[in-house]
mmCIF file of C-alpha atoms in Angstrom:
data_model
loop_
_atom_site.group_PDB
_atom_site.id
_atom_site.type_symbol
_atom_site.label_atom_id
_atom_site.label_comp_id
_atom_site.label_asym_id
_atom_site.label_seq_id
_atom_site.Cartn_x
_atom_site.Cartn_y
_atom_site.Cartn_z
ATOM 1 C CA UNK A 228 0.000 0.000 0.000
ATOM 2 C CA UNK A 229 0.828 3.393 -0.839
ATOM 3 C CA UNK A 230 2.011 5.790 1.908
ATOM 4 C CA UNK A 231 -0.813 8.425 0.724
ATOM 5 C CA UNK A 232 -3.327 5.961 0.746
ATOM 6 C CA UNK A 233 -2.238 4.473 4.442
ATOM 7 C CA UNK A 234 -2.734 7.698 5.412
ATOM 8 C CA UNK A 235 -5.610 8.399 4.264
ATOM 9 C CA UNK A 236 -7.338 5.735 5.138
ATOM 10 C CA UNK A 237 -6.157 6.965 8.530
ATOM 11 C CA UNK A 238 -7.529 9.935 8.406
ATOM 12 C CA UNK A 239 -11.210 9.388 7.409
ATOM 13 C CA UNK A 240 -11.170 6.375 10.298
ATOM 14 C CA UNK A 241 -10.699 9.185 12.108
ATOM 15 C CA UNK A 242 -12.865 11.491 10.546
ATOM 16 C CA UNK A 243 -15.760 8.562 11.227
ATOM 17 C CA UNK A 244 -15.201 8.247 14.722
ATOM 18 C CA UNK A 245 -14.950 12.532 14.809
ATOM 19 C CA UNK A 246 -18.516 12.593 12.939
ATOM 20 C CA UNK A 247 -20.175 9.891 15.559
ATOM 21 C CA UNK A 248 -18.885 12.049 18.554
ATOM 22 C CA UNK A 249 -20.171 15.171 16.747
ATOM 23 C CA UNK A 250 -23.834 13.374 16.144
ATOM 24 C CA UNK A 251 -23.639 12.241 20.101
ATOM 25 C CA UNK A 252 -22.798 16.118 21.461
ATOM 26 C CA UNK A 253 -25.289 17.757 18.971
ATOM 27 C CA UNK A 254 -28.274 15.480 20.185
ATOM 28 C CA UNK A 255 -27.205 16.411 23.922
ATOM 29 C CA UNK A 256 -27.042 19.800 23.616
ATOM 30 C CA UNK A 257 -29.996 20.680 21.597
ATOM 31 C CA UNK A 258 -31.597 19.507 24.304
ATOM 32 C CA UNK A 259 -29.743 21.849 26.795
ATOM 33 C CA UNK A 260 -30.505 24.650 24.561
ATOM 34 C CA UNK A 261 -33.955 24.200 23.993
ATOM 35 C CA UNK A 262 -34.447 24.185 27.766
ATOM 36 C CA UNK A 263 -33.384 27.931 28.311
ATOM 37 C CA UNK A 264 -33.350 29.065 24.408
ATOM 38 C CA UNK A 265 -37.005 27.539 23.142
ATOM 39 C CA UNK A 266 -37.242 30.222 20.821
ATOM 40 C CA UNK A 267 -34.056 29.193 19.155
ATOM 41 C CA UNK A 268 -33.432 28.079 15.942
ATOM 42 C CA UNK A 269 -30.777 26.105 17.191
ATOM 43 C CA UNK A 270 -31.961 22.909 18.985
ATOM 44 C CA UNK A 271 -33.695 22.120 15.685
ATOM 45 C CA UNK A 272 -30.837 22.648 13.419
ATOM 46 C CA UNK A 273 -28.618 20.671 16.256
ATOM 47 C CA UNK A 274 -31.419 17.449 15.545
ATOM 48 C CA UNK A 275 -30.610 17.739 11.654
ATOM 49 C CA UNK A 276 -27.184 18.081 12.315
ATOM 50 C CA UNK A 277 -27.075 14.971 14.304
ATOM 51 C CA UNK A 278 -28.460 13.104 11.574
ATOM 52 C CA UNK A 279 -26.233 14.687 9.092
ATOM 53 C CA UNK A 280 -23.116 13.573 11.324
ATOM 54 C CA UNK A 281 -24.666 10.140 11.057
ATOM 55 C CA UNK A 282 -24.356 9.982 7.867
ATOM 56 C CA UNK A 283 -21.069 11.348 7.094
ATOM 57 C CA UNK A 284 -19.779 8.484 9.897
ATOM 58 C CA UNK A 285 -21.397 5.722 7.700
ATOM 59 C CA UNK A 286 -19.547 7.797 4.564
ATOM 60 C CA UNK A 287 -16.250 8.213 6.062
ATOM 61 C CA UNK A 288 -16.064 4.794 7.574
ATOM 62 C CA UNK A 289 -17.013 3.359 4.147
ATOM 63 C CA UNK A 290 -14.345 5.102 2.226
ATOM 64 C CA UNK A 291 -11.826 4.076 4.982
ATOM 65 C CA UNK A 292 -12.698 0.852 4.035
ATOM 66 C CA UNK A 293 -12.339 1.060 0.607
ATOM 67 C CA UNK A 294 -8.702 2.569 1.264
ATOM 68 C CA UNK A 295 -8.086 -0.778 3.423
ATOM 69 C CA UNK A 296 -9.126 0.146 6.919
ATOM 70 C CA UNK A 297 -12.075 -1.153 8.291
ATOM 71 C CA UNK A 298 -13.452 0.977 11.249
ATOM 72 C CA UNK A 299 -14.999 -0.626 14.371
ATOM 73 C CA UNK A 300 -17.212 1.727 15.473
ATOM 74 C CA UNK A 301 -18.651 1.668 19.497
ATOM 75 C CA UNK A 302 -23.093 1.381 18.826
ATOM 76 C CA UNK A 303 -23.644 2.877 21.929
ATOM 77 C CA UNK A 304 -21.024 5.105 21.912
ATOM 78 C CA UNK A 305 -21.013 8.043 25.085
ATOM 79 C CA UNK A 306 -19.621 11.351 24.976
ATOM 80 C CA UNK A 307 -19.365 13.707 28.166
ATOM 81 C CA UNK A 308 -19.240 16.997 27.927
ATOM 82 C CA UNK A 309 -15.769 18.991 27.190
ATOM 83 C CA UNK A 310 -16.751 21.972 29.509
ATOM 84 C CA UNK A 311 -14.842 23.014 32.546
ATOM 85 C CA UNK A 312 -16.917 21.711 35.796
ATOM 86 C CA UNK A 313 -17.453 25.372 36.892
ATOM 87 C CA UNK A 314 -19.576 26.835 34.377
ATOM 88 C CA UNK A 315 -23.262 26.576 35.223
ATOM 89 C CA UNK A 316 -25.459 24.245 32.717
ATOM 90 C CA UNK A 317 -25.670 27.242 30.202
ATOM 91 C CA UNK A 318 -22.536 28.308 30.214
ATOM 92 C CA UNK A 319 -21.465 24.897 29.547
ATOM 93 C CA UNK A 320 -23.743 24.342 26.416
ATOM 94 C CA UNK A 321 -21.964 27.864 25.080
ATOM 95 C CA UNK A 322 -18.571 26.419 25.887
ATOM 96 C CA UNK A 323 -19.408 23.735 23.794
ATOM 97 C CA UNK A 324 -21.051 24.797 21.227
ATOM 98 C CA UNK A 325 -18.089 27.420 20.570
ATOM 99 C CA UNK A 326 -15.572 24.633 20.455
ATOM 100 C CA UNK A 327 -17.431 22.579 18.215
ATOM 101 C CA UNK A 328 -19.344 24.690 15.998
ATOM 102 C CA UNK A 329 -17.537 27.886 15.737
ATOM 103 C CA UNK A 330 -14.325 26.387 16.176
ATOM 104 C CA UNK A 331 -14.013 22.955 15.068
ATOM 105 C CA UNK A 332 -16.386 22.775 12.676
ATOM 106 C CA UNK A 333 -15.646 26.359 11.175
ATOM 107 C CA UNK A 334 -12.164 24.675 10.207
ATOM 108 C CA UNK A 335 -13.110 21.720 8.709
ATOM 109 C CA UNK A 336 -15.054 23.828 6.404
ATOM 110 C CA UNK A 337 -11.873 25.749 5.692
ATOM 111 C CA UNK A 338 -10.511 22.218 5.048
ATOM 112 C CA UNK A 339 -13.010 21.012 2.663
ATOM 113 C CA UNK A 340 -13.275 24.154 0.888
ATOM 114 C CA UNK A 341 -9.211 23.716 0.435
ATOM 115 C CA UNK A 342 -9.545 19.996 -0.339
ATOM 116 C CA UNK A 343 -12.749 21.120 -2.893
ATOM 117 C CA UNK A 344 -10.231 23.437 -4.501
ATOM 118 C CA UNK A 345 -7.988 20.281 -5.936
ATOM 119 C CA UNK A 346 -8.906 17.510 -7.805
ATOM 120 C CA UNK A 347 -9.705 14.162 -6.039
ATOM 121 C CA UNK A 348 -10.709 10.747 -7.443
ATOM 122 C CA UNK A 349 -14.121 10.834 -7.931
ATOM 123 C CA UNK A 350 -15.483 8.947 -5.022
ATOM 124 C CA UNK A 351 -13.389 11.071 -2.788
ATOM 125 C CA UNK A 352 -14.799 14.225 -4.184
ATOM 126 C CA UNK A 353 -18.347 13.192 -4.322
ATOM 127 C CA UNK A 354 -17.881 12.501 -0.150
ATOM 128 C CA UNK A 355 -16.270 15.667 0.132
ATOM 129 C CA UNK A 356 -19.032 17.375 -1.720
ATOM 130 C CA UNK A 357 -21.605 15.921 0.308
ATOM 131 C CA UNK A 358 -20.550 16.556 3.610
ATOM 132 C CA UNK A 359 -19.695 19.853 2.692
ATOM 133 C CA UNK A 360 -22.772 20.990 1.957
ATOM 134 C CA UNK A 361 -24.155 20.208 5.439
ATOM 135 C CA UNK A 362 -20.846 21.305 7.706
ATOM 136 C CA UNK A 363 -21.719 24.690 6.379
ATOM 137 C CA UNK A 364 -24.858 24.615 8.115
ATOM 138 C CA UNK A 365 -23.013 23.195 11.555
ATOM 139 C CA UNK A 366 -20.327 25.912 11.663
ATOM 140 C CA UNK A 367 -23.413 28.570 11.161
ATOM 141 C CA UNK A 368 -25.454 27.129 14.274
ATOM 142 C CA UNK A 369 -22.343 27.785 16.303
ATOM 143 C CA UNK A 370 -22.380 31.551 15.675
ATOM 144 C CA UNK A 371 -26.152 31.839 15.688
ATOM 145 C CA UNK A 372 -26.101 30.395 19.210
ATOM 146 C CA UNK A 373 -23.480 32.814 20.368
ATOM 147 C CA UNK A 374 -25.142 35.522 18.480
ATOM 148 C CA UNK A 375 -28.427 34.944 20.660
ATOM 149 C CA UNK A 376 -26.464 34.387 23.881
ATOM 150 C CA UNK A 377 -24.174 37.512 23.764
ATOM 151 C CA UNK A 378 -27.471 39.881 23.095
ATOM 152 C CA UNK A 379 -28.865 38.612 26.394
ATOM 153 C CA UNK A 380 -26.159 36.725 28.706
ATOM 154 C CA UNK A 381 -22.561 37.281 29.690
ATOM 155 C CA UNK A 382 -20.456 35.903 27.106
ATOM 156 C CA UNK A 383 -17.125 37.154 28.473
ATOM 157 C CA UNK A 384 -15.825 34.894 30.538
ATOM 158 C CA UNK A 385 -15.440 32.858 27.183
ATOM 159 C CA UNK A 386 -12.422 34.869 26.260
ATOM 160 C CA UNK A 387 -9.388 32.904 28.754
ATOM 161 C CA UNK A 388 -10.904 29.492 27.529
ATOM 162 C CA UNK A 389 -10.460 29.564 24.257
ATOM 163 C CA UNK A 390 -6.416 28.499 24.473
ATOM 164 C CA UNK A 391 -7.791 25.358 26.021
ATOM 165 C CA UNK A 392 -10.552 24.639 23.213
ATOM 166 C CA UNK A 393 -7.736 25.160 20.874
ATOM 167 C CA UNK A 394 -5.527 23.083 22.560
ATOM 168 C CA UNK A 395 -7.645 20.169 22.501
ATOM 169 C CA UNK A 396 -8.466 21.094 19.218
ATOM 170 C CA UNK A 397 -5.372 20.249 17.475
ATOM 171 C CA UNK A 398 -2.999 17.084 17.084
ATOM 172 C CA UNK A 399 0.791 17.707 18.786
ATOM 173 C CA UNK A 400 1.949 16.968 15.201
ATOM 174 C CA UNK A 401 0.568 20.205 13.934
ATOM 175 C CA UNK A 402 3.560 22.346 14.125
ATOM 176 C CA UNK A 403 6.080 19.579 13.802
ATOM 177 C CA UNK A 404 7.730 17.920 10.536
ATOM 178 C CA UNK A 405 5.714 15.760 8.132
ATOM 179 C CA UNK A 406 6.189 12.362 7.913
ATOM 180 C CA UNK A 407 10.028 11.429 5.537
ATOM 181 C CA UNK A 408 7.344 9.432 3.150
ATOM 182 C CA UNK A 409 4.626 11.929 2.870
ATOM 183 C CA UNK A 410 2.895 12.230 -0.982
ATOM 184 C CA UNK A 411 1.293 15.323 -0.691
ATOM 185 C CA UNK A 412 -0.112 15.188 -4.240
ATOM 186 C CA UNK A 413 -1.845 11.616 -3.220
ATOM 187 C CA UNK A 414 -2.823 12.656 -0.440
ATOM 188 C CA UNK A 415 -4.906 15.544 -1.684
ATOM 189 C CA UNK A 416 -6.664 12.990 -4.434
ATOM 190 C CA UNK A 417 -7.507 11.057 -1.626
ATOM 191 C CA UNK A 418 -9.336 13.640 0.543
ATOM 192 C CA UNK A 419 -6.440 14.459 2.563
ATOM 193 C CA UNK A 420 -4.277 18.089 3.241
ATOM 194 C CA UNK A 421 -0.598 17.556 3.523
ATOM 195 C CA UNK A 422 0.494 18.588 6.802
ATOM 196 C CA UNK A 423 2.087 22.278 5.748
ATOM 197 C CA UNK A 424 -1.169 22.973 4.231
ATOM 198 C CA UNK A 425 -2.757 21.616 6.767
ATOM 199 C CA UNK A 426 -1.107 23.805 9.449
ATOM 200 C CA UNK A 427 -1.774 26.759 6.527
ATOM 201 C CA UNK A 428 -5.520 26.430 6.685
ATOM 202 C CA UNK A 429 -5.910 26.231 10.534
ATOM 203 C CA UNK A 430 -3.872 29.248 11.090
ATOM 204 C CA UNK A 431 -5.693 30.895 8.603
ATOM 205 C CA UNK A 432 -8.880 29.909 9.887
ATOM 206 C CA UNK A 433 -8.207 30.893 13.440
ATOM 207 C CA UNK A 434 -6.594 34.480 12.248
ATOM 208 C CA UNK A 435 -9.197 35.267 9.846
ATOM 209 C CA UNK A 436 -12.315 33.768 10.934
ATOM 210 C CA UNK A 437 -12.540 32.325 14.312
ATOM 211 C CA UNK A 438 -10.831 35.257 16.457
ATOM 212 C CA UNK A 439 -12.652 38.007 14.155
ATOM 213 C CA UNK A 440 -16.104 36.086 14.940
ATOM 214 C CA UNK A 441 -15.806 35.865 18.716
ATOM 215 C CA UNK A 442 -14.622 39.404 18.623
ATOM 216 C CA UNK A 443 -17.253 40.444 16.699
ATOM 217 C CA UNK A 444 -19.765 38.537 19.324
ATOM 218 C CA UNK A 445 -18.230 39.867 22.740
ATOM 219 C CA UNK A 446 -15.192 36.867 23.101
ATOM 220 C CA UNK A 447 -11.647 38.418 23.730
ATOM 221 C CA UNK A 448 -9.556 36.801 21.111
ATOM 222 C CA UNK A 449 -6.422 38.286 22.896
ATOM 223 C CA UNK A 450 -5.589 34.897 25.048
ATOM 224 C CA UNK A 451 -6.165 32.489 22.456
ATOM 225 C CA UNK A 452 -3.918 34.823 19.842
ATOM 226 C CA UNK A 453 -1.453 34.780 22.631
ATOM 227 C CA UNK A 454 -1.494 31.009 22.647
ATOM 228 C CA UNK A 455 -1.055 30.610 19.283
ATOM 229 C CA UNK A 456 1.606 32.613 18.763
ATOM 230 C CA UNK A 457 3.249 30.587 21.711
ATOM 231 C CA UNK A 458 2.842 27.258 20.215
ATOM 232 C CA UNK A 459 2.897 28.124 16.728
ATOM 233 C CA UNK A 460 5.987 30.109 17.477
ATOM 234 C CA UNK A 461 7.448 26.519 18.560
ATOM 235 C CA UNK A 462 8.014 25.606 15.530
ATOM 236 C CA UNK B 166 -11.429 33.938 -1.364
ATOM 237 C CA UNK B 167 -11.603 31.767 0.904
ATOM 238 C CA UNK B 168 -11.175 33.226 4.770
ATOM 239 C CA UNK B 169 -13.125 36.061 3.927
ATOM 240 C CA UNK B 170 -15.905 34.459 2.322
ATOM 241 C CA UNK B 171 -16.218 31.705 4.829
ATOM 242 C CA UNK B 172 -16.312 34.965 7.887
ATOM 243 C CA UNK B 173 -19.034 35.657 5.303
ATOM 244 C CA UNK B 174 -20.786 32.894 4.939
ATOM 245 C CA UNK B 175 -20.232 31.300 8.686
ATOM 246 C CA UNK B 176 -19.941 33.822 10.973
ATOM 247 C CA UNK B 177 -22.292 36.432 9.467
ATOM 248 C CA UNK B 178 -24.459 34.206 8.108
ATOM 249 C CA UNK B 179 -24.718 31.849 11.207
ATOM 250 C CA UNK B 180 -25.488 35.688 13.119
ATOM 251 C CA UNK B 181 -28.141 36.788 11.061
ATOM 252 C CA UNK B 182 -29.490 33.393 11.592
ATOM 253 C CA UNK B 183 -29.456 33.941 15.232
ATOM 254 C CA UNK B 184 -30.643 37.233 15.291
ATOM 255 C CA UNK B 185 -33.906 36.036 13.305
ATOM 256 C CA UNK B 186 -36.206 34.362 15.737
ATOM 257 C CA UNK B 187 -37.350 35.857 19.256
ATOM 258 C CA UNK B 188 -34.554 36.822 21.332
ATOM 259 C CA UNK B 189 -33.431 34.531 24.095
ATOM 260 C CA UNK B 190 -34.281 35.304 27.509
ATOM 261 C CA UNK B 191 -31.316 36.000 30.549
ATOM 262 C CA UNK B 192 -32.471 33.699 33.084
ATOM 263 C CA UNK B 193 -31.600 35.111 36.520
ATOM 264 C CA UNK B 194 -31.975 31.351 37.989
ATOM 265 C CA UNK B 195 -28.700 30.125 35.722
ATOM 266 C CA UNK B 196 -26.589 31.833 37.976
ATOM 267 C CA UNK B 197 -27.146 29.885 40.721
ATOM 268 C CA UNK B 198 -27.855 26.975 38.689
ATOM 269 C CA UNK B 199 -25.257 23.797 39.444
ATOM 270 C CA UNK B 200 -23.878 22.198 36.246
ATOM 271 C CA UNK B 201 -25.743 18.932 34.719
ATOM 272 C CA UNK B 202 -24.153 15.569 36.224
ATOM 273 C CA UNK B 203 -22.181 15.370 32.929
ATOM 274 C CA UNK B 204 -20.961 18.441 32.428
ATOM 275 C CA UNK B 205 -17.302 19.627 32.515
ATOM 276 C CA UNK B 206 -14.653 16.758 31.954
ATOM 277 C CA UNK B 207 -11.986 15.602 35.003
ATOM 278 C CA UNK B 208 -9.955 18.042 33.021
ATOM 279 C CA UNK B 209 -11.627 21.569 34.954
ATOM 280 C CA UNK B 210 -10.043 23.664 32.420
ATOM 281 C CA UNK B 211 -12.527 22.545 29.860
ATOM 282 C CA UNK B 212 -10.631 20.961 26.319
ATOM 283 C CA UNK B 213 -11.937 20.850 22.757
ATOM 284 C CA UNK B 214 -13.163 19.399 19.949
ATOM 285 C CA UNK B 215 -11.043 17.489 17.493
ATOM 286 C CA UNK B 216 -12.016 17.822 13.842
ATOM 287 C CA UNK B 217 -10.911 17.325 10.413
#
């Protein structure tokens, strides 16, 4: 086997078992939501998203397969929440929302947007395509949700958590070399950014889009700018 | 195009969205409100989400 295609059948294993935890924490917390935001759009969207997530699992597994690596996946798989144990129930549902929607799932559109820009194999591209179309409605529900909060609750206290929704955001490899063997040409046919592009698209995401959105909705960006520069400045 | 758009297209979009429907409503009883069984992680500092 190829070196891009071990690695990328690597990656979209992981991307399946990313896309079950995402379906698991967007069924709890449109629940949360809907208890003390009914009038939000957002518990509904979170339902459809869950669904969507699903369904990318089942793709993303599949094509893992296909690249030679079957995924076991857990069927009654758990997922606790990622929020510090001090914020209140609310607080908690924003904390998480933030880091999945407007952060995580704000760069993986930046990522399939990039990947989108190439050419895959076809199979690839008509994944890619696919989940695309939906992540673009995930990242949105993050921002609409911190929209509606900052016009009514304190949003601040946001701002000094952010390094560590970053932090567990990213893989330690990020800033590091890539791999001796790395094909970065077959590894963008097969769905996958080489790792300097990789690192590319998540700085760019965080300069241009993630710290300008929190700004824009009441977050500090200041601390998690601050971190990056710290770990990015590792390199 | 691409990080300006998607501020664009995420962040404003996913705003306006927000802003559409009936505000929410600050519920004086959060504050004193003690987190769900399964919120917050051993870690206290909270962590994050990984993605793609």
């Amino acid at each position: 086997m190829s070196s891009a295609r071990r690695a990328a059948a690597e990656a979209w294993a992981f991307r399946a078992r990313v896309e079950q935890d995402a379906a698991l924490r967007f069924e709890r917390l449109a629940k949360v939501v809907a208890g003390f935001d009914p009038d939000s759009p957002v518990p509904a969207m979170m339902h459809r998203a869950a669904d969507d997530e699903r369904r990318h699992t089942e793709l993303c597994a599949r094509l893992a397969e296909r690249l030679g690596l079957p995924v076991a996946l857990e069927a009654d798989a758990e997922l606790a929440s990622i929020a510090p144990r001090s914020l209140d129930e609310r607080k908690a549902a924003l904390y998480e929302v933030v880091a999945a929607c407007c952060i995580t799932e704000t760069e993986s559109m930046a990522t399939l947007t990039t990947l989108l820009a190439g050419e895959q194999e076809p199979e690839v591209r008509e994944v890619l395509h696919g989940i695309s179309r939906d992540e673009v409605v995930h990242s949105r529900m993050g921002w609409a949700h911190l929209s509606r909060e900052s016009a009514t609750a304190e949003v601040a206290f946001l701002g000094p958590l952010v390094p560590g929704m970053l932090a567990g955001t990213i893989d330690t490899g990020l800033f590091g070399e890539p791999p001796a063997d790395e094909d970065p040409e077959g590894l963008l046919r097969l769905g996958v950014l080489p790792l300097s592009k990789k690192r590319d698209v998540f700085l760019g995401t965080l300069e241009q889009v993630v710290f300008p959105g929190l700004e824009k909705l009441g977050v500090d960006a200041e601390p998690a700018r601050q971190w990056l520069a710290r770990v990015a400045g590792q390199r | 195009m691409h990080f300006k758009k998607l501020f664009q297209v995420l962040v404003l979009g996913g705003a306006v969205l927000g802003a559409a429907a009936g505000c929410a409503q600050a519920n004086a009883a959060d504050k004193d409100k003690k987190p769900p069984a399964d919120a917050g992680t051993t870690d206290s500092s909270g962590g994050g989400v990984k993605g793609w």
